[in-house]
Short mmCIF file of C-alpha atoms and ligand atoms in Angstrom, two decimals:
data_model
loop_
_atom_site.label_atom_id
_atom_site.label_comp_id
_atom_site.label_asym_id
_atom_site.label_seq_id
_atom_site.Cartn_x
_atom_site.Cartn_y
_atom_site.Cartn_z
CA MET A 1 146.87 239.54 80.59
CA ALA A 2 146.88 242.70 78.49
CA GLN A 3 148.87 242.21 75.30
CA LEU A 4 151.61 244.67 74.57
CA PRO A 5 151.41 246.28 71.12
CA PRO A 6 153.91 245.08 68.47
CA VAL A 7 157.27 246.80 68.56
CA ASP A 8 158.63 248.79 65.61
CA ILE A 9 160.29 246.87 62.79
CA PHE A 10 163.85 245.94 63.80
CA ASP A 11 166.95 244.05 62.77
CA TYR A 12 168.37 241.96 65.61
CA ILE A 13 171.98 241.08 64.82
CA VAL A 14 173.31 238.39 67.11
CA PHE A 15 177.07 237.88 67.41
CA GLY A 16 177.84 234.38 68.68
CA ALA A 17 174.71 233.06 66.99
CA THR A 18 175.71 229.41 66.89
CA GLY A 19 176.24 229.34 70.67
CA ASP A 20 174.19 227.83 73.42
CA LEU A 21 172.59 231.10 74.57
CA THR A 22 171.20 231.89 71.13
CA MET A 23 169.76 228.42 70.69
CA ARG A 24 168.50 227.88 74.22
CA LYS A 25 167.23 231.35 75.07
CA LEU A 26 167.27 234.02 72.36
CA LEU A 27 165.57 232.21 69.49
CA PRO A 28 162.87 230.57 71.65
CA ALA A 29 162.18 233.92 73.36
CA LEU A 30 161.83 235.71 70.02
CA TYR A 31 159.60 232.90 68.74
CA TYR A 32 157.22 233.32 71.69
CA ARG A 33 156.99 237.07 71.16
CA TYR A 34 156.43 236.54 67.43
CA ARG A 35 153.70 234.02 68.16
CA ASP A 36 152.09 236.52 70.55
CA GLY A 37 151.93 239.12 67.78
CA GLN A 38 154.56 241.47 69.20
CA ILE A 39 157.11 241.12 66.40
CA PRO A 40 156.22 242.43 62.95
CA ASP A 41 156.72 240.17 59.92
CA GLU A 42 159.20 242.63 58.41
CA ALA A 43 161.63 242.23 61.35
CA ARG A 44 164.85 240.29 60.76
CA ILE A 45 166.97 238.17 63.07
CA ILE A 46 170.47 238.03 61.65
CA GLY A 47 172.78 235.45 63.18
CA THR A 48 176.52 235.94 62.78
CA ALA A 49 179.31 233.59 63.81
CA ARG A 50 182.54 232.29 62.40
CA SER A 51 181.07 228.97 61.17
CA PRO A 52 180.66 228.94 57.38
CA LEU A 53 176.94 228.18 57.31
CA SER A 54 174.37 229.01 54.68
CA ARG A 55 171.15 230.79 55.62
CA ALA A 56 169.31 227.48 55.22
CA ASP A 57 171.80 225.70 57.51
CA PHE A 58 171.28 228.29 60.21
CA GLN A 59 167.51 228.23 59.79
CA GLY A 60 167.77 224.45 60.26
CA ARG A 61 169.64 224.96 63.54
CA ALA A 62 167.12 227.56 64.62
CA GLU A 63 164.28 225.13 63.86
CA LYS A 64 165.96 222.47 65.97
CA ALA A 65 166.35 224.99 68.80
CA LEU A 66 162.62 225.71 68.70
CA HIS A 67 161.85 221.99 68.86
CA ASN A 68 164.23 221.56 71.79
CA PHE A 69 163.39 224.61 73.83
CA VAL A 70 159.79 225.64 73.10
CA LYS A 71 157.07 223.65 74.82
CA PRO A 72 155.53 221.30 72.20
CA ALA A 73 152.06 222.70 72.91
CA ASP A 74 153.31 226.21 72.09
CA LEU A 75 155.04 225.26 68.85
CA ASP A 76 152.63 225.83 66.02
CA PRO A 77 154.23 224.56 62.74
CA ASP A 78 152.82 227.35 60.60
CA THR A 79 153.90 230.08 63.05
CA ALA A 80 157.33 228.45 63.40
CA ARG A 81 157.73 228.41 59.60
CA ARG A 82 156.84 232.11 59.34
CA PHE A 83 159.18 232.88 62.24
CA LEU A 84 162.05 231.04 60.52
CA ASP A 85 161.53 233.27 57.49
CA LEU A 86 162.75 236.17 59.65
CA VAL A 87 166.03 234.38 60.29
CA HIS A 88 169.17 235.20 58.27
CA TYR A 89 172.83 234.33 58.68
CA VAL A 90 176.15 235.96 57.88
CA SER A 91 179.38 234.09 58.45
CA LEU A 92 181.59 236.71 60.10
CA ASN A 93 184.28 237.06 62.74
CA GLY A 94 183.06 240.17 64.51
CA ALA A 95 186.38 240.67 66.30
CA GLU A 96 188.35 240.91 63.05
CA ALA A 97 188.51 244.18 61.15
CA ASP A 98 188.93 242.55 57.74
CA SER A 99 186.32 239.82 58.10
CA THR A 100 183.28 239.51 55.80
CA TRP A 101 181.79 242.82 56.94
CA PRO A 102 180.60 243.69 53.42
CA ALA A 103 178.14 240.78 53.57
CA LEU A 104 176.59 242.10 56.78
CA LYS A 105 176.66 245.66 55.48
CA SER A 106 174.79 244.81 52.30
CA LEU A 107 172.18 242.77 54.16
CA LEU A 108 171.58 245.66 56.57
CA ALA A 109 171.49 248.11 53.67
CA GLU A 110 168.43 246.31 52.27
CA ALA A 111 166.43 247.94 55.09
CA PRO A 112 165.77 251.68 55.53
CA ALA A 113 168.72 253.38 57.26
CA ASP A 114 166.57 254.48 60.21
CA ARG A 115 165.43 250.97 61.10
CA ILE A 116 166.10 249.97 64.72
CA ARG A 117 169.22 247.84 64.95
CA VAL A 118 170.06 245.76 67.95
CA TYR A 119 173.56 244.32 68.12
CA TYR A 120 173.41 241.49 70.62
CA LEU A 121 176.85 240.40 71.79
CA ALA A 122 176.65 236.79 72.92
CA THR A 123 180.38 236.23 72.50
CA ALA A 124 183.28 236.18 74.95
CA PRO A 125 183.11 239.55 76.77
CA GLY A 126 186.76 240.23 75.94
CA LEU A 127 185.61 240.74 72.32
CA TYR A 128 182.89 243.31 73.02
CA GLY A 129 185.13 246.37 72.56
CA GLN A 130 186.65 245.01 69.36
CA ILE A 131 183.26 244.13 67.85
CA CYS A 132 181.92 247.60 68.64
CA GLU A 133 184.97 249.21 67.11
CA ASN A 134 184.54 247.17 63.93
CA LEU A 135 180.83 248.01 63.78
CA SER A 136 181.69 251.65 64.11
CA ASN A 137 184.52 251.58 61.54
CA GLN A 138 182.18 249.88 59.09
CA GLY A 139 179.68 252.71 59.57
CA LEU A 140 177.10 250.34 61.02
CA VAL A 141 176.40 252.25 64.23
CA THR A 142 173.42 254.40 63.32
CA GLU A 143 171.37 256.68 65.56
CA GLN A 144 168.87 253.87 65.95
CA SER A 145 171.47 251.28 66.97
CA ARG A 146 171.68 249.70 70.41
CA VAL A 147 174.08 247.16 71.77
CA VAL A 148 173.26 244.41 74.25
CA LEU A 149 176.00 243.04 76.48
CA GLU A 150 175.63 239.64 78.06
CA LYS A 151 177.19 239.05 81.43
CA PRO A 152 179.83 238.57 82.66
CA ILE A 153 180.99 242.15 82.20
CA GLY A 154 184.60 241.46 83.15
CA THR A 155 186.08 239.35 85.89
CA ASP A 156 186.89 242.27 88.19
CA LEU A 157 186.53 246.05 88.29
CA GLN A 158 189.53 246.68 86.07
CA SER A 159 188.47 244.33 83.29
CA ALA A 160 184.86 245.55 83.55
CA ASN A 161 186.08 249.11 83.06
CA ALA A 162 188.12 248.08 80.04
CA ILE A 163 185.03 246.46 78.47
CA ASN A 164 182.75 249.37 79.32
CA ASP A 165 185.30 251.88 77.99
CA GLY A 166 185.70 249.88 74.77
CA VAL A 167 181.95 249.72 74.13
CA GLY A 168 181.38 253.27 75.40
CA ARG A 169 183.71 254.69 72.73
CA HIS A 170 181.16 253.72 70.08
CA PHE A 171 177.76 253.69 71.82
CA PRO A 172 176.35 256.28 74.24
CA GLU A 173 175.44 254.87 77.67
CA ASN A 174 171.69 255.09 76.94
CA HIS A 175 172.18 252.82 73.92
CA ILE A 176 174.06 250.17 75.93
CA PHE A 177 171.84 247.47 77.41
CA ARG A 178 173.65 245.30 79.97
CA ILE A 179 171.46 242.32 80.44
CA ASP A 180 170.91 240.53 83.74
CA HIS A 181 168.26 237.95 83.01
CA TYR A 182 167.18 237.84 86.66
CA LEU A 183 165.67 241.30 86.18
CA GLY A 184 163.52 239.89 83.39
CA LYS A 185 161.98 237.30 85.67
CA GLU A 186 158.37 238.14 86.42
CA THR A 187 158.79 237.32 90.09
CA VAL A 188 161.81 239.59 90.43
CA GLN A 189 159.88 242.46 88.86
CA ASN A 190 157.01 241.56 91.12
CA LEU A 191 159.16 242.57 94.07
CA ILE A 192 158.60 246.16 93.01
CA ALA A 193 154.84 245.62 92.97
CA LEU A 194 154.81 243.70 96.22
CA ARG A 195 156.86 246.28 98.07
CA PHE A 196 155.56 249.54 96.69
CA ALA A 197 151.92 248.74 95.95
CA ASN A 198 151.25 247.13 99.35
CA PRO A 199 151.85 249.50 102.24
CA VAL A 200 151.24 246.57 104.57
CA PHE A 201 154.70 245.25 103.67
CA GLU A 202 156.53 248.51 103.16
CA ARG A 203 155.67 249.70 106.68
CA LEU A 204 157.46 246.64 108.08
CA TRP A 205 160.35 246.65 105.61
CA SER A 206 163.29 247.56 107.84
CA SER A 207 165.40 246.49 110.78
CA ASP A 208 162.46 247.43 113.05
CA ALA A 209 160.59 244.31 112.03
CA ILE A 210 162.98 242.17 109.98
CA GLU A 211 165.51 239.89 111.65
CA TYR A 212 167.30 238.73 108.50
CA VAL A 213 166.90 238.17 104.77
CA GLN A 214 168.01 235.19 102.70
CA ILE A 215 168.44 235.21 98.94
CA THR A 216 169.14 231.80 97.44
CA ALA A 217 169.70 230.66 93.86
CA ALA A 218 170.28 226.94 94.06
CA GLU A 219 170.69 224.76 90.99
CA THR A 220 170.72 220.99 90.63
CA VAL A 221 172.76 221.09 87.43
CA GLY A 222 176.54 220.91 87.48
CA VAL A 223 178.72 222.83 85.07
CA GLU A 224 177.45 220.75 82.13
CA GLY A 225 179.53 221.58 79.04
CA ARG A 226 180.54 225.00 80.39
CA GLY A 227 183.58 223.90 82.39
CA PRO A 228 186.15 226.04 80.54
CA TYR A 229 184.13 229.22 81.17
CA TYR A 230 182.93 228.30 84.64
CA ASP A 231 186.30 227.27 85.98
CA LYS A 232 187.65 230.74 85.27
CA SER A 233 184.57 232.32 86.78
CA GLY A 234 183.15 230.48 89.79
CA ALA A 235 179.90 231.07 91.62
CA LEU A 236 180.72 234.53 92.94
CA ARG A 237 181.38 235.99 89.50
CA ASP A 238 178.75 233.86 87.77
CA MET A 239 175.78 234.43 90.09
CA ILE A 240 176.43 236.66 93.11
CA GLN A 241 178.15 239.72 91.61
CA ASN A 242 175.24 240.16 89.21
CA HIS A 243 171.98 238.23 89.71
CA LEU A 244 171.91 237.99 93.49
CA LEU A 245 173.16 241.52 94.08
CA GLN A 246 170.47 242.81 91.74
CA VAL A 247 167.82 240.94 93.69
CA LEU A 248 169.31 242.24 96.93
CA CYS A 249 169.05 245.77 95.56
CA LEU A 250 165.35 245.35 94.80
CA VAL A 251 164.72 243.93 98.27
CA ALA A 252 166.72 246.58 100.10
CA MET A 253 166.24 249.78 98.09
CA ASP A 254 164.20 252.77 99.18
CA PRO A 255 161.05 253.58 97.19
CA PRO A 256 162.10 255.17 93.89
CA GLY A 257 160.46 258.46 92.95
CA SER A 258 158.96 256.85 89.87
CA LEU A 259 159.27 253.81 87.64
CA GLU A 260 161.50 255.75 85.31
CA ALA A 261 164.75 253.83 84.62
CA ASP A 262 167.20 256.16 86.32
CA SER A 263 164.95 256.70 89.30
CA LEU A 264 165.02 252.96 89.97
CA ARG A 265 168.66 252.52 89.12
CA ASN A 266 169.70 255.40 91.39
CA GLU A 267 168.04 253.63 94.31
CA LYS A 268 169.71 250.32 93.45
CA LEU A 269 173.05 252.08 93.22
CA LYS A 270 172.60 253.54 96.71
CA VAL A 271 172.18 250.01 98.05
CA LEU A 272 175.32 248.81 96.28
CA HIS A 273 177.23 251.74 97.74
CA ALA A 274 175.88 250.96 101.21
CA LEU A 275 177.05 247.33 101.16
CA ARG A 276 179.42 246.77 104.02
CA PRO A 277 182.83 246.09 102.44
CA ILE A 278 184.17 242.60 103.09
CA THR A 279 187.95 242.94 103.14
CA PRO A 280 190.32 240.08 102.30
CA ASP A 281 190.90 239.66 106.04
CA ASP A 282 187.13 239.38 106.66
CA VAL A 283 186.42 236.59 104.21
CA ALA A 284 186.72 233.80 106.77
CA THR A 285 184.06 235.50 108.92
CA TYR A 286 181.57 236.52 106.26
CA THR A 287 181.96 234.08 103.38
CA VAL A 288 181.88 230.36 102.69
CA ARG A 289 183.08 228.88 99.42
CA GLY A 290 182.59 225.29 98.43
CA GLN A 291 183.10 222.84 95.59
CA TYR A 292 180.93 219.80 94.90
CA THR A 293 182.33 216.32 95.15
CA CYS A 294 180.58 213.17 93.95
CA GLY A 295 177.19 212.54 95.52
CA LYS A 296 173.80 210.98 95.01
CA GLU A 297 170.44 211.95 93.62
CA GLY A 298 168.15 209.07 94.52
CA ASP A 299 169.88 206.01 93.09
CA LYS A 300 171.87 208.04 90.61
CA THR A 301 175.54 208.78 91.31
CA LEU A 302 176.54 212.34 90.54
CA ALA A 303 180.09 213.16 89.51
CA GLY A 304 182.14 215.70 91.39
CA TYR A 305 183.22 219.02 89.90
CA LEU A 306 186.74 217.86 89.06
CA GLU A 307 185.36 214.84 87.22
CA ASP A 308 182.94 217.12 85.39
CA LEU A 309 185.88 219.26 84.30
CA GLY A 310 187.67 216.28 82.81
CA GLU A 311 190.40 213.80 83.45
CA ASP A 312 193.19 214.85 85.84
CA ALA A 313 191.59 218.24 86.42
CA THR A 314 192.59 220.25 89.46
CA SER A 315 190.77 223.40 90.45
CA SER A 316 190.11 225.61 93.41
CA THR A 317 187.11 227.32 91.75
CA GLU A 318 184.05 227.63 93.97
CA THR A 319 180.78 226.08 92.80
CA PHE A 320 179.03 227.26 95.96
CA VAL A 321 179.07 230.55 97.84
CA ALA A 322 177.34 231.76 100.96
CA ILE A 323 177.90 235.32 102.17
CA ARG A 324 176.65 237.37 105.03
CA ALA A 325 176.18 240.80 103.51
CA GLU A 326 174.95 243.92 105.28
CA VAL A 327 173.44 247.10 103.88
CA HIS A 328 174.66 249.86 106.12
CA SER A 329 171.83 252.33 106.03
CA TRP A 330 169.29 253.86 108.37
CA ARG A 331 166.67 251.39 107.14
CA TRP A 332 168.73 248.22 107.55
CA GLY A 333 171.30 248.80 110.28
CA ALA A 334 173.09 245.47 110.69
CA VAL A 335 170.31 243.20 109.36
CA PRO A 336 172.09 240.26 107.70
CA PHE A 337 171.37 239.61 104.05
CA TYR A 338 172.49 236.04 103.49
CA LEU A 339 173.31 235.36 99.86
CA ARG A 340 173.76 231.81 98.64
CA SER A 341 174.20 230.17 95.28
CA GLY A 342 175.51 226.81 94.19
CA LYS A 343 175.60 224.17 91.51
CA ARG A 344 174.60 220.54 92.12
CA MET A 345 172.50 221.36 95.12
CA ALA A 346 169.58 219.41 96.53
CA GLU A 347 166.89 221.39 94.69
CA LYS A 348 166.48 223.91 91.91
CA CYS A 349 165.13 226.87 93.79
CA SER A 350 165.56 230.63 93.68
CA GLU A 351 163.85 232.43 96.49
CA ILE A 352 163.89 235.31 98.92
CA VAL A 353 163.07 234.68 102.56
CA ILE A 354 162.16 237.64 104.76
CA GLN A 355 162.38 236.46 108.34
CA PHE A 356 160.47 238.83 110.60
CA LYS A 357 161.27 239.36 114.27
CA ALA A 358 159.42 237.29 116.82
CA ALA A 359 156.74 238.92 119.01
CA PRO A 360 158.38 240.58 122.02
CA TRP A 361 156.12 238.75 124.45
CA SER A 362 153.84 235.75 124.32
CA ILE A 363 150.54 235.23 126.11
CA PHE A 364 150.30 231.70 124.70
CA ALA A 365 151.55 228.50 126.22
CA THR A 366 154.08 228.19 123.44
CA LYS A 367 155.81 231.17 121.89
CA PRO A 368 154.48 231.78 118.36
CA PRO A 369 157.22 231.51 115.73
CA ALA A 370 158.11 234.69 113.90
CA ASN A 371 156.31 235.40 110.63
CA ARG A 372 158.11 234.59 107.45
CA LEU A 373 157.53 235.87 103.93
CA VAL A 374 158.87 233.63 101.18
CA ILE A 375 159.01 235.00 97.66
CA ARG A 376 159.55 232.13 95.24
CA ILE A 377 161.36 233.40 92.16
CA GLN A 378 161.38 229.97 90.50
CA PRO A 379 160.02 227.34 90.20
CA ASP A 380 156.43 227.46 91.57
CA GLU A 381 156.51 231.26 91.38
CA GLY A 382 154.56 232.74 94.25
CA VAL A 383 154.50 234.31 97.68
CA THR A 384 153.83 232.66 101.03
CA LEU A 385 153.36 234.39 104.35
CA SER A 386 153.47 232.06 107.34
CA VAL A 387 151.18 233.04 110.20
CA SER A 388 150.08 231.62 113.54
CA THR A 389 146.38 230.84 113.83
CA LYS A 390 144.20 229.26 116.48
CA ASP A 391 144.32 225.50 116.31
CA PRO A 392 140.73 224.62 115.37
CA THR A 393 140.84 221.18 116.98
CA PRO A 394 138.83 221.21 120.21
CA THR A 395 141.11 221.73 123.19
CA ASP A 396 140.65 223.47 126.50
CA SER A 397 143.26 226.07 125.77
CA LEU A 398 143.90 228.51 122.98
CA ALA A 399 146.55 226.55 121.16
CA LEU A 400 148.31 227.84 118.06
CA ARG A 401 148.87 226.23 114.71
CA GLN A 402 151.01 227.41 111.80
CA ALA A 403 149.39 228.08 108.45
CA ASP A 404 150.36 229.78 105.20
CA ILE A 405 148.77 232.57 103.24
CA ASP A 406 149.88 231.33 99.86
CA ILE A 407 149.60 232.76 96.35
CA ALA A 408 150.80 230.54 93.53
CA PHE A 409 150.94 232.99 90.63
CA GLU A 410 150.38 230.61 87.73
CA LYS A 411 147.29 229.17 89.41
CA ALA A 412 146.03 232.54 90.64
CA PHE A 413 146.35 234.32 87.30
CA GLY A 414 146.01 231.34 84.94
CA THR A 415 148.76 232.66 82.73
CA ARG A 416 152.02 231.36 81.34
CA TYR A 417 155.15 232.73 83.00
CA PRO A 418 157.32 233.99 80.13
CA ASP A 419 161.04 233.36 80.11
CA SER A 420 162.93 236.44 81.23
CA TYR A 421 164.58 236.92 77.84
CA GLU A 422 161.20 237.50 76.15
CA ARG A 423 160.59 240.73 77.97
CA LEU A 424 164.19 241.91 77.91
CA LEU A 425 164.81 241.34 74.19
CA LEU A 426 161.88 243.51 73.21
CA ASP A 427 162.60 246.15 75.86
CA VAL A 428 165.83 246.78 73.95
CA VAL A 429 163.84 247.37 70.76
CA ARG A 430 161.52 249.70 72.67
CA GLY A 431 164.59 251.49 74.04
CA ASP A 432 163.45 250.95 77.63
CA PRO A 433 166.47 250.50 79.92
CA VAL A 434 164.62 250.05 83.21
CA LEU A 435 165.47 246.35 83.53
CA PHE A 436 169.09 246.74 82.44
CA ILE A 437 172.20 247.51 84.44
CA ARG A 438 173.82 250.92 84.30
CA ARG A 439 177.59 251.12 84.15
CA ASP A 440 177.94 252.53 87.67
CA GLU A 441 175.99 249.56 89.07
CA VAL A 442 178.43 247.13 87.46
CA GLU A 443 181.33 249.08 88.94
CA ALA A 444 179.85 249.24 92.42
CA ALA A 445 179.13 245.50 92.36
CA TRP A 446 182.72 244.69 91.39
CA ARG A 447 184.06 247.10 94.01
CA TRP A 448 182.28 244.97 96.62
CA ALA A 449 183.18 241.60 95.08
CA ASP A 450 186.87 242.22 94.29
CA PRO A 451 188.21 242.16 97.87
CA ILE A 452 186.33 238.90 98.51
CA LEU A 453 187.92 237.35 95.45
CA GLN A 454 191.26 238.68 96.61
CA GLY A 455 190.86 237.10 100.07
CA TRP A 456 189.95 233.81 98.43
CA ALA A 457 192.90 234.01 96.04
CA GLU A 458 195.10 234.45 99.12
CA ASP A 459 193.47 231.32 100.60
CA LYS A 460 192.13 233.19 103.61
CA VAL A 461 189.19 230.83 103.72
CA LYS A 462 189.21 227.12 103.00
CA LEU A 463 187.45 225.71 99.94
CA GLU A 464 184.87 223.37 101.53
CA PRO A 465 183.85 220.19 99.73
CA TYR A 466 180.14 219.31 99.65
CA PRO A 467 178.47 216.26 98.18
CA ALA A 468 176.60 216.83 94.91
CA GLY A 469 172.87 216.77 95.65
CA SER A 470 173.21 218.42 99.09
CA TRP A 471 172.52 221.94 100.36
CA GLY A 472 176.21 222.84 100.39
CA PRO A 473 178.96 222.60 102.96
CA GLU A 474 178.29 222.49 106.68
CA ALA A 475 180.18 225.78 107.05
CA ALA A 476 177.24 227.52 105.32
CA ARG A 477 174.99 226.40 108.17
CA ALA A 478 177.55 227.58 110.69
CA LEU A 479 177.64 231.02 109.04
CA LEU A 480 174.01 231.56 110.07
CA ALA A 481 174.08 229.54 113.28
CA ARG A 482 176.55 232.03 114.76
CA SER A 483 173.70 234.56 114.87
CA GLY A 484 171.07 231.97 115.80
CA HIS A 485 169.75 231.94 112.22
CA GLN A 486 168.90 229.08 109.84
CA TRP A 487 168.61 228.46 106.14
CA HIS A 488 165.07 228.03 104.95
CA GLU A 489 165.28 224.28 104.36
CA ASP A 490 166.38 223.79 107.98
CA MET A 491 163.49 225.81 109.42
CA ALA A 492 160.66 223.95 111.08
C1 BG6 B 1 173.53 232.27 84.35
C2 BG6 B 1 174.74 231.56 84.85
O1 BG6 B 1 173.74 233.65 84.35
O2 BG6 B 1 172.42 231.96 85.19
C3 BG6 B 1 174.52 230.06 84.89
O3 BG6 B 1 175.85 231.83 84.00
C4 BG6 B 1 173.27 229.74 85.68
O4 BG6 B 1 175.63 229.37 85.45
C5 BG6 B 1 172.10 230.58 85.22
O5 BG6 B 1 172.99 228.36 85.50
C6 BG6 B 1 170.93 230.40 86.17
O6 BG6 B 1 169.81 231.01 85.63
P1 BG6 B 1 168.36 230.57 86.08
O7 BG6 B 1 167.46 231.51 85.38
O8 BG6 B 1 168.19 229.14 85.66
O9 BG6 B 1 168.32 230.70 87.58
#
């Protein structure tokens, strides 16, 4: 794989630096890029959080994070030590105007004023506007400053607008990087290559040849320690409104004029605008919401969601969603796009299934099944096209057998698949917004999601229980069965 050149020297200032995201994702991702020679030794990673830690304390936490979240074979002690030298810490409450801003200011002032600054907000989204205002009042927003916003951007259109307005008062739109880590996944980016570098697929990419599309992001984990956040969010806000809609956009969009950021984002936006609205009265027809109850994984008993939340908890938050979406456009007509995501499901698997139409007529004794293209986003990243071939076993007739044309990327290219944050964190330094979400995309996604949430809040569709370790409630099967369709795991 061709190595990218190192980026310019930068200061990465992370708000919420003692949190899970920083430890689990940001620091390991920056370590990998440092190890691969893409981060200069003069760069600094400045953690800020309210905890009164010394620089050495924070470096200790960062070291632990590398041990926990970098593969042992990739963790070279000397490289890790040099990487930890880049790490600094300022104890600061970013949401408070009179916090210890002078400490951050003087640390930043040690570098030339035109150094690239990235303010990474890994805090509660409700604080984004306030932090940006404080940065601005402290004179810390320079021409070379960018801000990165973690999802969720709001809990509905109104709150998303409030956040975007708050940040937008201090940073121009082209300096705001709204991260959706699904766009950093190699296999999600590969959709662009697969679709637009291979005319063989693009010619068939419409309702003429495609019966339906499935996009699944299934997880085996429950809510782990994130109950307080998750219970206010639920699967629709946590996964569908952002990650799955972004993947849907890349599957459904028309070819962009170029790979330039706005060219791509304009096409994605058109898809979001073309999504058939699901009104509160439609939710029982087009959506299924579920919540896991206790179940089994082999011999292990898995707790239900309410138990995971804690003693005496009650909740009507969905941990599973299935939706029949449609993209009303000339290309797609009424082709269903089934979206599904859930916690505590049978397997960890994110994939896209393109189910082609069956042949209109069969000259064989048995009708050949329709072709299917499966794009595995994770794990086992790859692409499989199922085809009918002649059964090679000697028979008197021309019998058919199913086989797969299968590319497993890691095996095919012999390369490590980087975590999505690696690419995205340095794209911010490069100032390349192509894999980030523009404000109007966030708005369009909420405009589609809000009426569904409203219908659910009005209890227009039942919350279906499903056992932990299963593929979700039976109603999710029924959603497809109505059109004679099946989820991938149920297909022969
Ligand atoms: C995050 C969600 O955005 O994505 C989590 O908040 C979820 O709830 C995670 O677990 C899934 O990401 P991935 O990359 O493991 O599919």
